[in-house]
Amino acid sequence: MPGSVQSLERAAAILQVVAGSGGTLGVTDIAAAVGLPKTTAHSLLRTLLGVRFVEQDREGRYALGPGLLRLGAGHLDVNELRSRASNWTDALASRSGHAVRLAILEREQVRVVHHVFRPDDSAQVLDVGSVLPADRTALGKVLLAFAPHRSVRGTVDARRADVAAVRARGWAAEDGGHEAGTAGLAAPVRGSTGLVVAALGISGPAESVLDRQHQPRPLLVSMVVESAQAISRELGWHG
Amino acid sequence: MPGSVQSLERAAAILQVVAGSGGTLGVTDIAAAVGLPKTTAHSLLRTLLGVRFVEQDREGRYALGPGLLRLGAGHLDVNELRSRASNWTDALASRSGHAVRLAILEREQVRVVHHVFRPDDSAQVLDVGSVLPADRTALGKVLLAFAPHRSVRGTVDARRADVAAVRARGWAAEDGGHEAGTAGLAAPVRGSTGLVVAALGISGPAESVLDRQHQPRPLLVSMVVESAQAISRELGWHG
DNA sequence: TGGTCCTGTCCGACCATGTCGTACGGCGGC
DNA sequence: GCCGCCGTACGACATGGTCGGACAGGACCA
């Protein structure tokens, strides 16, 4: 491909073959798989070994190395997020008496990854996996407000003030914008780097979440913000 | 460094910088961080983009891409292993009445990653994190027998028959080899590729694990093998 | 609203490096 | 003990990677 660095494309192909083997592969097999002379493949593998993107066993066979695996390790795994959050989400549901959801931003969409039912006997539907509107839910407002690469001018004027307010307050509210008669609150969950990786929220009947002036009940705000911060600390955030 | 492919070393440095940022970075910042002219860094990034080791947001800033993250995705995460195994390990402890351990092979050592106590009132010590002798425990025998890159000649004669027997039977036993008066059984846990990623074992008083002929009790063998296979299916193995 | 500054990207000249054939030591199989 | 095949080293040479200059576009400020 014109304009590409050939040796990088070749190295990427080699890494894909090694990863696909699931175990270890010799130089001869790798060369055959990527369609290169053995000494060319060996030359590339020697450098991949040097940067620890591959490693070699005692028989000279190659496997993916710690240098490569470490690159991806900083990325948050959704299962780990759920696992670490679950004590706090259960406790928040108990203390607040509301349904609790954890959501992530995925390709500009808000996906629920964890859901704890409101602790009563009412019939409820499990939300995990569902996608929520980003602009009309508290969870979505939080995720959009703290998205890492959004410039202010990229947001239409009507929402700019909202985004700024959510960032300043550290939480977002929704009042019937998503489901008539319900309201919600959400706060950001941060990963070890301080970046927002999820949003934690509660939702329920509007009269339960909001006071008579249609403002969020301060006690509930505190519970949500504190629980989100506790989960953030669990994920390695020091803030 | 003589003998290395310079552009691969440079690309690795770029990926490490992007991974370390935890979010997104521009070409100018990446070039500064790796000490290269901007156009050189851009040339390398264009190819990394082409192989999807990085991706770009709408403002032209770079983050780690799916092509790279997917390489590491096949690697089993110990937390995920524990998480997926825990239902089965709890059940095995209950049904068998013995302590249950899950171990992995790590640099030729056997490391316990999960431990469920024997379901009685006796005082017990949590083993998680400890390292066991590879050749004298059932867990170690299983992990060594099924290690992916071990040639037969690399194993001294005295153990070759043992390795072959463990492979043929699909489980291993220990009889006081590790702790006087105790015995143990273990079976392999496979990942989605069919490779053995862990060993599942029970242990307890020798008279409880073994019959009068000092052979493992068949019912216990079945329980361990079936539980290990259930965990394997949980991890995506189809065998 | 226009000017300034800084960004990401493109183009092409040039030379330093990446490619790969040949050869060799070591190991496994027969 | 011999043969075949592996991984690895070496070095010649052709080409691919490097990078300076230029440009378009966006953000910011007076």
Coordinates of C-alpha atoms (C1' of nucleotides) in Angstrom, one line a residue:
Chain A
M1 CA 0.0 0.0 0.0
P2 CA 1.5 3.3 -1.1
G3 CA 2.2 5.7 1.7
S4 CA 2.4 3.0 4.4
V5 CA 5.4 1.9 6.3
Q6 CA 5.9 -1.6 5.0
S7 CA 7.7 -3.0 7.9
L8 CA 5.0 -1.8 10.3
E9 CA 2.3 -3.5 8.2
R10 CA 4.4 -6.7 8.2
A11 CA 5.0 -6.6 11.9
A12 CA 1.3 -6.1 12.5
A13 CA 0.5 -9.2 10.3
I14 CA 3.1 -11.2 12.3
L15 CA 1.5 -10.1 15.6
Q16 CA -1.9 -11.1 14.3
V17 CA -0.7 -14.5 13.4
V18 CA 1.0 -15.1 16.7
A19 CA -2.1 -13.9 18.6
G20 CA -4.3 -16.1 16.5
S21 CA -2.2 -19.2 17.3
G22 CA -3.2 -18.9 20.9
G23 CA 0.1 -20.4 21.9
T24 CA 3.6 -20.4 20.4
L25 CA 4.8 -20.4 16.8
G26 CA 8.2 -20.9 15.2
V27 CA 9.8 -18.5 12.7
T28 CA 9.3 -20.8 9.8
D29 CA 5.5 -21.1 10.4
I30 CA 5.2 -17.3 11.0
A31 CA 7.0 -16.6 7.8
A32 CA 4.8 -19.0 5.8
A33 CA 1.7 -17.5 7.4
V34 CA 2.5 -13.9 6.5
G35 CA 4.2 -14.8 3.1
L36 CA 7.7 -13.5 3.8
P37 CA 11.1 -15.1 3.5
K38 CA 12.2 -16.6 6.8
T39 CA 15.1 -14.3 7.4
T40 CA 12.8 -11.2 6.8
A41 CA 10.3 -12.5 9.3
H42 CA 13.2 -13.2 11.7
S43 CA 14.5 -9.7 11.4
L44 CA 11.2 -8.2 12.3
L45 CA 10.7 -10.7 15.1
R46 CA 14.1 -9.8 16.6
T47 CA 12.9 -6.2 17.0
L48 CA 9.5 -7.2 18.3
L49 CA 11.4 -9.3 20.8
G50 CA 13.5 -6.2 21.7
V51 CA 10.4 -4.1 22.4
R52 CA 8.8 -7.1 24.2
F53 CA 5.8 -7.3 21.9
V54 CA 6.7 -11.0 21.6
E55 CA 8.7 -13.3 23.8
Q56 CA 10.4 -16.6 23.1
D57 CA 10.3 -19.9 24.8
R58 CA 13.4 -22.1 25.3
E59 CA 12.8 -23.8 21.9
G60 CA 12.8 -20.5 20.1
R61 CA 9.1 -20.3 19.5
Y62 CA 7.3 -17.0 19.8
A63 CA 4.2 -15.8 21.8
L64 CA 2.7 -12.5 22.5
G65 CA 4.9 -10.6 25.0
P66 CA 4.2 -8.5 28.1
G67 CA 5.1 -5.2 26.3
L68 CA 2.1 -5.6 24.0
L69 CA -0.3 -7.0 26.6
R70 CA 0.6 -4.2 28.9
L71 CA -0.5 -1.7 26.3
G72 CA -4.1 -3.0 26.4
A73 CA -4.1 -3.6 30.2
G74 CA -5.0 0.0 31.0
H75 CA -8.3 -0.4 29.2
L76 CA -11.1 -1.1 31.5
D77 CA -12.9 -4.4 31.2
V78 CA -16.6 -4.2 31.6
N79 CA -16.7 -7.4 33.7
E80 CA -14.1 -6.0 36.0
L81 CA -16.1 -2.8 36.3
R82 CA -19.2 -4.6 37.3
S83 CA -17.4 -6.9 39.6
R84 CA -15.7 -4.0 41.5
A85 CA -18.8 -1.9 41.5
S86 CA -21.4 -4.5 42.6
N87 CA -20.9 -4.0 46.4
W88 CA -21.5 -0.3 46.1
T89 CA -24.4 -0.6 43.7
D90 CA -26.1 -3.1 45.9
A91 CA -25.6 -0.8 48.9
L92 CA -26.8 2.3 47.0
A93 CA -30.0 0.5 46.0
S94 CA -30.6 -0.5 49.7
R95 CA -29.9 2.9 51.1
S96 CA -31.6 5.0 48.5
G97 CA -34.6 2.7 47.8
H98 CA -34.2 3.2 44.1
A99 CA -33.1 1.2 41.0
V100 CA -29.4 1.6 40.3
R101 CA -27.7 1.5 36.9
L102 CA -24.1 1.7 35.7
A103 CA -23.6 2.8 32.1
I104 CA -20.7 3.4 29.7
L105 CA -20.4 5.6 26.6
E106 CA -19.9 3.3 23.6
R107 CA -19.7 4.9 20.1
E108 CA -21.7 8.0 21.3
Q109 CA -24.4 5.7 22.8
V110 CA -25.1 5.0 26.5
R111 CA -25.1 1.3 27.3
V112 CA -26.3 -0.1 30.6
V113 CA -23.7 -2.6 31.9
H114 CA -25.2 -3.2 35.4
H115 CA -28.6 -2.9 36.9
V116 CA -29.8 -3.4 40.5
F117 CA -33.5 -3.5 41.0
R118 CA -35.3 -1.1 43.3
P119 CA -35.5 -3.0 46.6
D120 CA -39.2 -3.6 46.7
D121 CA -41.7 -6.2 45.4
S122 CA -42.7 -4.4 42.3
A123 CA -42.2 -6.1 38.9
Q124 CA -39.1 -4.8 37.1
V125 CA -37.3 -5.5 33.8
L126 CA -33.6 -6.1 33.7
D127 CA -31.9 -3.3 31.6
V128 CA -28.4 -4.7 31.1
G129 CA -27.4 -4.4 27.5
S130 CA -30.0 -1.8 26.6
V131 CA -29.1 1.6 25.1
L132 CA -30.4 4.8 26.5
P133 CA -30.8 8.2 24.9
A134 CA -27.7 10.2 25.7
D135 CA -29.3 13.6 26.0
R136 CA -32.4 12.8 28.0
T137 CA -31.0 10.6 30.7
A138 CA -28.9 11.6 33.7
L139 CA -26.5 8.8 32.9
G140 CA -26.1 10.1 29.3
K141 CA -25.7 13.7 30.4
V142 CA -22.8 12.7 32.7
L143 CA -21.1 10.6 30.1
L144 CA -21.3 13.3 27.5
A145 CA -20.3 16.1 29.8
F146 CA -17.1 14.3 30.8
A147 CA -16.3 12.7 27.5
P148 CA -12.5 13.2 27.0
H149 CA -12.2 14.6 23.6
R150 CA -15.3 16.8 23.1
S151 CA -14.6 20.4 22.3
V152 CA -17.0 23.0 23.6
R153 CA -17.7 24.3 20.1
G154 CA -18.7 20.9 18.9
T155 CA -21.7 21.0 21.1
V156 CA -24.8 23.0 19.9
D157 CA -25.5 26.2 21.9
A158 CA -28.6 24.9 23.7
R159 CA -26.6 22.1 25.4
R160 CA -23.4 24.0 26.1
A161 CA -24.7 25.5 29.3
D162 CA -26.0 22.1 30.4
V163 CA -22.7 20.4 29.8
A164 CA -20.8 23.1 31.7
A165 CA -23.3 22.9 34.6
V166 CA -22.9 19.1 34.8
R167 CA -19.1 19.4 34.8
A168 CA -19.3 22.1 37.5
R169 CA -21.7 20.3 39.8
G170 CA -20.3 16.9 39.3
W171 CA -23.7 15.2 38.7
A172 CA -26.7 15.3 36.4
A173 CA -30.4 15.0 36.8
E174 CA -33.2 14.0 34.5
D175 CA -36.9 14.9 35.1
G176 CA -39.2 12.9 33.0
G177 CA -37.1 13.5 29.9
H178 CA -36.8 9.8 29.3
E179 CA -39.9 8.2 30.9
A180 CA -42.9 10.1 32.0
G181 CA -43.4 10.3 35.8
T182 CA -39.8 9.2 36.6
A183 CA -36.7 11.1 37.4
G184 CA -33.0 10.2 37.8
L185 CA -29.6 11.3 39.1
A186 CA -26.2 10.2 37.9
A187 CA -22.5 10.9 38.8
P188 CA -19.2 10.1 37.0
V189 CA -17.1 7.0 37.8
R190 CA -13.4 7.6 37.1
G191 CA -10.7 5.1 36.3
S192 CA -7.1 5.1 37.6
T193 CA -6.1 7.9 35.2
G194 CA -8.9 10.2 36.4
L195 CA -10.8 9.9 33.1
V196 CA -14.5 9.2 33.4
V197 CA -15.1 5.5 32.4
A198 CA -18.7 5.1 33.5
A199 CA -21.7 6.8 35.1
L200 CA -23.6 5.6 38.1
G201 CA -27.2 6.5 38.5
I202 CA -30.5 6.0 40.3
S203 CA -34.0 6.4 39.0
G204 CA -37.5 6.1 40.3
P205 CA -40.8 8.0 40.6
A206 CA -40.3 11.7 40.2
E207 CA -41.9 12.6 43.5
S208 CA -39.4 10.3 45.2
V209 CA -36.2 11.6 43.5
L210 CA -37.2 15.3 43.4
D211 CA -38.6 17.6 46.0
R212 CA -41.7 19.9 45.7
Q213 CA -39.6 22.5 43.8
H214 CA -38.7 19.8 41.3
Q215 CA -35.1 19.9 42.5
P216 CA -33.2 16.7 43.3
R217 CA -33.3 15.7 46.9
P218 CA -29.8 16.6 48.4
L219 CA -29.5 13.4 50.4
L220 CA -30.0 11.3 47.2
V221 CA -27.4 13.4 45.3
S222 CA -24.9 12.8 48.1
M223 CA -25.5 9.1 48.1
V224 CA -25.0 8.8 44.3
V225 CA -21.9 11.1 44.2
E226 CA -20.3 9.3 47.2
S227 CA -21.0 5.9 45.8
A228 CA -19.6 6.9 42.4
Q229 CA -16.5 8.2 44.2
A230 CA -16.1 5.0 46.2
I231 CA -16.3 2.9 43.0
S232 CA -13.7 5.3 41.4
R233 CA -11.4 4.6 44.3
E234 CA -11.9 0.9 43.9
L235 CA -10.7 1.4 40.3
G236 CA -7.6 3.1 41.4
W237 CA -8.6 6.8 41.2
H238 CA -6.9 9.1 43.7
G239 CA -8.8 12.3 43.7
Chain B
M1 CA 20.3 -0.2 18.3
P2 CA 22.2 -2.1 15.6
G3 CA 20.3 -5.0 14.1
S4 CA 16.9 -3.7 15.0
V5 CA 14.3 -2.3 12.6
Q6 CA 14.2 1.3 13.6
S7 CA 10.6 2.0 12.5
L8 CA 9.3 -0.8 14.6
E9 CA 11.1 0.5 17.7
R10 CA 9.7 4.0 16.9
A11 CA 6.2 2.6 16.5
A12 CA 6.4 0.7 19.8
A13 CA 7.5 3.9 21.5
I14 CA 4.5 5.8 20.0
L15 CA 2.1 3.1 21.1
Q16 CA 3.5 3.2 24.6
V17 CA 3.0 7.0 24.8
V18 CA -0.5 6.7 23.5
A19 CA -1.3 3.9 25.9
G20 CA 0.2 5.9 28.8
S21 CA -1.9 8.9 28.0
G22 CA -5.0 7.0 29.0
G23 CA -7.0 9.0 26.5
T24 CA -6.2 10.7 23.2
L25 CA -3.1 12.6 22.0
G26 CA -2.3 14.7 19.0
V27 CA 0.6 14.2 16.5
T28 CA 2.5 17.1 17.8
D29 CA 2.5 15.8 21.4
I30 CA 3.3 12.3 20.4
A31 CA 6.2 13.5 18.2
A32 CA 7.5 15.5 21.2
A33 CA 7.2 12.6 23.5
V34 CA 9.1 10.2 21.4
G35 CA 11.6 12.8 20.1
L36 CA 10.8 12.6 16.4
P37 CA 10.0 15.2 13.8
K38 CA 6.2 15.7 13.5
T39 CA 6.1 14.4 9.9
T40 CA 8.0 11.3 10.9
A41 CA 5.6 10.5 13.7
H42 CA 2.7 11.2 11.4
S43 CA 4.0 8.8 8.8
L44 CA 4.2 6.0 11.4
L45 CA 0.8 6.9 12.8
R46 CA -0.7 6.7 9.4
T47 CA 0.3 3.1 9.1
L48 CA -0.6 2.3 12.7
L49 CA -4.0 3.7 11.8
G50 CA -4.2 1.5 8.7
V51 CA -3.6 -1.6 10.7
R52 CA -6.0 -0.3 13.4
F53 CA -3.4 -0.3 16.2
V54 CA -4.5 3.3 16.7
E55 CA -7.7 5.1 15.9
Q56 CA -8.5 8.8 15.5
D57 CA -11.2 11.0 16.9
R58 CA -12.9 13.8 14.9
E59 CA -10.3 16.3 16.0
G60 CA -7.5 14.1 14.7
R61 CA -6.3 12.9 18.1
Y62 CA -5.1 9.3 18.5
A63 CA -6.0 6.6 20.9
L64 CA -5.3 2.9 21.0
G65 CA -7.3 1.0 18.4
P66 CA -9.3 -2.2 18.3
G67 CA -6.6 -4.0 16.2
L68 CA -4.1 -3.8 19.1
L69 CA -6.6 -4.4 21.9
R70 CA -8.0 -7.4 20.1
L71 CA -4.5 -9.0 20.0
G72 CA -4.4 -9.1 23.8
A73 CA -8.1 -10.0 24.2
G74 CA -7.5 -13.7 23.8
H75 CA -5.3 -13.7 26.9
L76 CA -7.1 -14.8 29.9
D77 CA -7.4 -12.4 32.8
V78 CA -7.0 -14.0 36.2
N79 CA -9.9 -12.0 37.6
E80 CA -12.2 -13.1 34.9
L81 CA -11.1 -16.7 35.5
R82 CA -11.9 -16.4 39.1
S83 CA -15.2 -14.7 38.4
R84 CA -16.3 -17.3 35.9
A85 CA -15.1 -20.2 38.0
S86 CA -16.5 -19.2 41.4
N87 CA -19.9 -20.8 41.0
W88 CA -18.4 -24.1 40.1
T89 CA -15.7 -24.0 42.7
D90 CA -18.2 -23.2 45.5
A91 CA -20.4 -26.1 44.3
L92 CA -17.5 -28.5 44.1
A93 CA -16.5 -27.6 47.7
S94 CA -20.0 -28.3 48.8
R95 CA -20.5 -31.5 46.9
S96 CA -17.1 -33.0 47.6
G97 CA -16.6 -31.8 51.1
H98 CA -13.1 -30.8 50.3
A99 CA -11.0 -27.6 49.9
V100 CA -10.9 -26.4 46.3
R101 CA -8.1 -24.5 44.6
L102 CA -7.6 -23.1 41.2
A103 CA -4.0 -22.6 40.0
I104 CA -2.1 -21.3 37.0
L105 CA 1.3 -21.9 35.6
E106 CA 3.4 -18.8 35.9
R107 CA 7.1 -18.9 34.8
E108 CA 7.3 -22.6 35.6
Q109 CA 5.7 -22.1 39.0
V110 CA 2.2 -23.1 40.2
R111 CA 0.4 -20.1 41.6
V112 CA -2.9 -20.5 43.5
V113 CA -5.4 -17.9 42.2
H114 CA -8.6 -19.0 43.9
H115 CA -9.2 -21.0 47.1
V116 CA -12.5 -22.2 48.6
F117 CA -12.3 -23.6 52.1
R118 CA -13.4 -27.1 53.0
P119 CA -17.1 -26.6 54.1
D120 CA -16.6 -27.5 57.8
D121 CA -15.7 -25.6 60.9
S122 CA -12.0 -26.4 60.9
A123 CA -9.5 -23.6 60.9
Q124 CA -8.0 -23.0 57.5
V125 CA -5.5 -20.7 55.9
L126 CA -6.2 -18.8 52.7
D127 CA -3.8 -20.0 50.0
V128 CA -4.5 -17.4 47.3
G129 CA -1.2 -16.0 45.9
S130 CA 0.9 -18.8 47.3
V131 CA 3.2 -20.9 45.1
L132 CA 3.1 -24.6 45.2
P133 CA 5.8 -27.2 44.1
A134 CA 5.0 -28.1 40.5
D135 CA 6.1 -31.7 40.6
R136 CA 4.6 -32.8 44.0
T137 CA 1.1 -31.4 43.7
A138 CA -1.8 -32.6 41.6
L139 CA -2.3 -29.0 40.4
G140 CA 1.3 -28.8 39.3
K141 CA 1.3 -32.2 37.6
V142 CA -1.7 -31.2 35.5
L143 CA -0.2 -27.8 34.6
L144 CA 3.1 -29.3 33.6
A145 CA 1.6 -32.2 31.7
F146 CA -0.6 -29.9 29.5
A147 CA 1.9 -27.0 29.2
P148 CA 1.8 -26.0 25.5
H149 CA 5.4 -25.8 24.5
R150 CA 7.0 -28.6 26.4
S151 CA 8.8 -31.2 24.3
V152 CA 9.0 -34.7 25.6
R153 CA 12.8 -34.8 25.6
G154 CA 12.9 -31.7 27.8
T155 CA 11.5 -33.8 30.6
V156 CA 13.7 -36.1 32.5
D157 CA 13.0 -39.9 32.1
A158 CA 11.6 -40.4 35.5
R159 CA 8.8 -38.0 34.9
R160 CA 8.0 -38.8 31.3
A161 CA 5.8 -41.7 32.1
D162 CA 4.0 -39.6 34.6
V163 CA 3.4 -36.8 32.2
A164 CA 2.1 -39.2 29.6
A165 CA -0.2 -40.8 32.1
V166 CA -1.7 -37.5 33.3
R167 CA -2.3 -36.5 29.7
A168 CA -4.0 -39.8 28.9
R169 CA -6.2 -39.9 32.0
G170 CA -7.1 -36.2 32.0
W171 CA -6.4 -35.7 35.7
A172 CA -3.6 -36.1 38.3
A173 CA -3.4 -37.2 41.9
E174 CA -1.0 -36.5 44.7
D175 CA -0.6 -38.7 47.7
G176 CA 1.2 -37.0 50.5
G177 CA 3.8 -35.6 48.2
H178 CA 3.2 -32.1 49.3
E179 CA 1.8 -32.4 52.8
A180 CA 2.0 -35.5 55.0
G181 CA -1.4 -37.1 55.5
T182 CA -3.1 -35.3 52.8
A183 CA -4.0 -36.2 49.2
G184 CA -5.3 -34.3 46.2
L185 CA -6.8 -34.5 42.7
A186 CA -6.7 -32.0 39.9
A187 CA -8.0 -31.7 36.3
P188 CA -7.2 -29.2 33.5
V189 CA -9.3 -26.1 32.7
R190 CA -9.2 -25.1 29.1
G191 CA -9.6 -21.7 27.5
S192 CA -11.5 -21.0 24.3
T193 CA -8.7 -22.2 22.1
G194 CA -8.5 -25.6 23.9
L195 CA -5.2 -24.8 25.5
V196 CA -5.0 -25.5 29.2
V197 CA -5.1 -22.2 31.1
A198 CA -5.5 -23.4 34.7
A199 CA -5.9 -26.5 36.9
L200 CA -8.8 -27.2 39.3
G201 CA -8.1 -29.3 42.3
I202 CA -9.4 -30.6 45.6
S203 CA -7.4 -31.7 48.6
G204 CA -8.0 -33.1 52.0
P205 CA -7.1 -36.0 54.4
A206 CA -5.6 -38.9 52.5
E207 CA -8.2 -41.4 53.8
S208 CA -10.9 -39.1 52.5
V209 CA -9.5 -38.6 49.0
L210 CA -8.1 -42.1 48.5
D211 CA -9.6 -45.5 49.0
R212 CA -8.0 -48.4 50.9
Q213 CA -5.8 -49.3 47.9
H214 CA -4.5 -45.8 47.9
Q215 CA -6.3 -45.1 44.7
P216 CA -8.4 -41.9 44.2
R217 CA -12.1 -42.4 44.9
P218 CA -13.8 -42.5 41.5
L219 CA -16.7 -40.3 42.6
L220 CA -14.3 -37.5 43.5
V221 CA -12.4 -37.9 40.3
S222 CA -15.6 -37.4 38.3
M223 CA -16.6 -34.4 40.3
V224 CA -13.3 -32.6 39.7
V225 CA -13.1 -33.5 36.0
E226 CA -16.7 -32.5 35.4
S227 CA -16.3 -29.2 37.3
A228 CA -13.1 -28.4 35.4
Q229 CA -15.0 -29.1 32.1
A230 CA -17.9 -26.9 33.2
I231 CA -15.5 -24.1 33.9
S232 CA -13.8 -24.7 30.5
R233 CA -17.2 -24.4 28.8
E234 CA -17.8 -21.2 30.7
L235 CA -14.5 -19.9 29.2
G236 CA -15.6 -20.7 25.7
W237 CA -14.1 -24.2 25.2
H238 CA -16.1 -26.5 22.9
G239 CA -14.8 -30.0 23.5
Chain C
dT1 C1' -14.3 40.3 11.5
dG2 C1' -9.6 39.8 10.3
dG3 C1' -5.2 38.4 11.8
dT4 C1' -2.2 35.3 14.2
dC5 C1' -0.8 31.0 15.9
dC6 C1' -0.9 26.2 16.0
dT7 C1' -2.6 22.0 14.5
dG8 C1' -2.7 17.8 11.3
dT9 C1' -1.6 16.4 6.8
dC10 C1' 0.6 16.1 2.1
dC11 C1' 4.4 15.9 -1.1
dG12 C1' 8.8 14.6 -2.8
dA13 C1' 14.1 14.5 -2.5
dC14 C1' 17.6 11.7 -0.7
dC15 C1' 20.2 8.4 1.7
dA16 C1' 20.2 5.2 5.5
dT17 C1' 18.1 1.2 6.5
dG18 C1' 15.3 -2.9 5.6
dT19 C1' 15.3 -6.9 2.8
dC20 C1' 16.5 -11.4 2.0
dG21 C1' 19.9 -15.0 -0.1
dT22 C1' 23.5 -17.8 1.5
dA23 C1' 25.5 -20.3 5.1
dC24 C1' 26.0 -22.6 9.5
dG25 C1' 25.3 -24.9 14.1
dG26 C1' 22.1 -27.6 16.6
dC27 C1' 18.4 -30.7 17.4
dG28 C1' 15.0 -34.4 16.4
dG29 C1' 13.7 -38.4 13.9
dC30 C1' 14.8 -42.6 11.6
Chain D
dG1 C1' 25.3 -42.0 12.6
dC2 C1' 23.1 -39.5 9.0
dC3 C1' 19.7 -36.5 7.1
dG4 C1' 16.4 -33.0 7.1
dC5 C1' 14.7 -28.9 9.0
dC6 C1' 14.9 -25.6 12.4
dG7 C1' 16.5 -20.8 14.2
dT8 C1' 20.0 -17.5 13.6
dA9 C1' 24.1 -14.7 11.7
dC10 C1' 26.1 -12.1 8.1
dG11 C1' 26.5 -8.8 4.5
dA12 C1' 25.4 -6.8 -0.3
dC13 C1' 22.3 -3.8 -2.4
dA14 C1' 18.0 -1.8 -3.8
dT15 C1' 14.3 0.4 -2.0
dG16 C1' 11.7 2.1 1.4
dG17 C1' 11.7 5.2 5.4
dT18 C1' 12.9 9.9 6.9
dC19 C1' 11.8 14.5 7.4
dG20 C1' 11.9 19.6 5.7
dG21 C1' 8.9 22.7 3.5
dA22 C1' 4.4 24.0 2.5
dC23 C1' -0.5 24.3 3.0
dA24 C1' -5.4 24.1 4.7
dG25 C1' -8.2 24.5 8.5
dG26 C1' -9.6 25.6 13.2
dA27 C1' -9.3 28.2 17.6
dC28 C1' -8.5 32.3 19.8
dC29 C1' -8.1 37.2 20.5
dA30 C1' -8.1 42.1 19.7

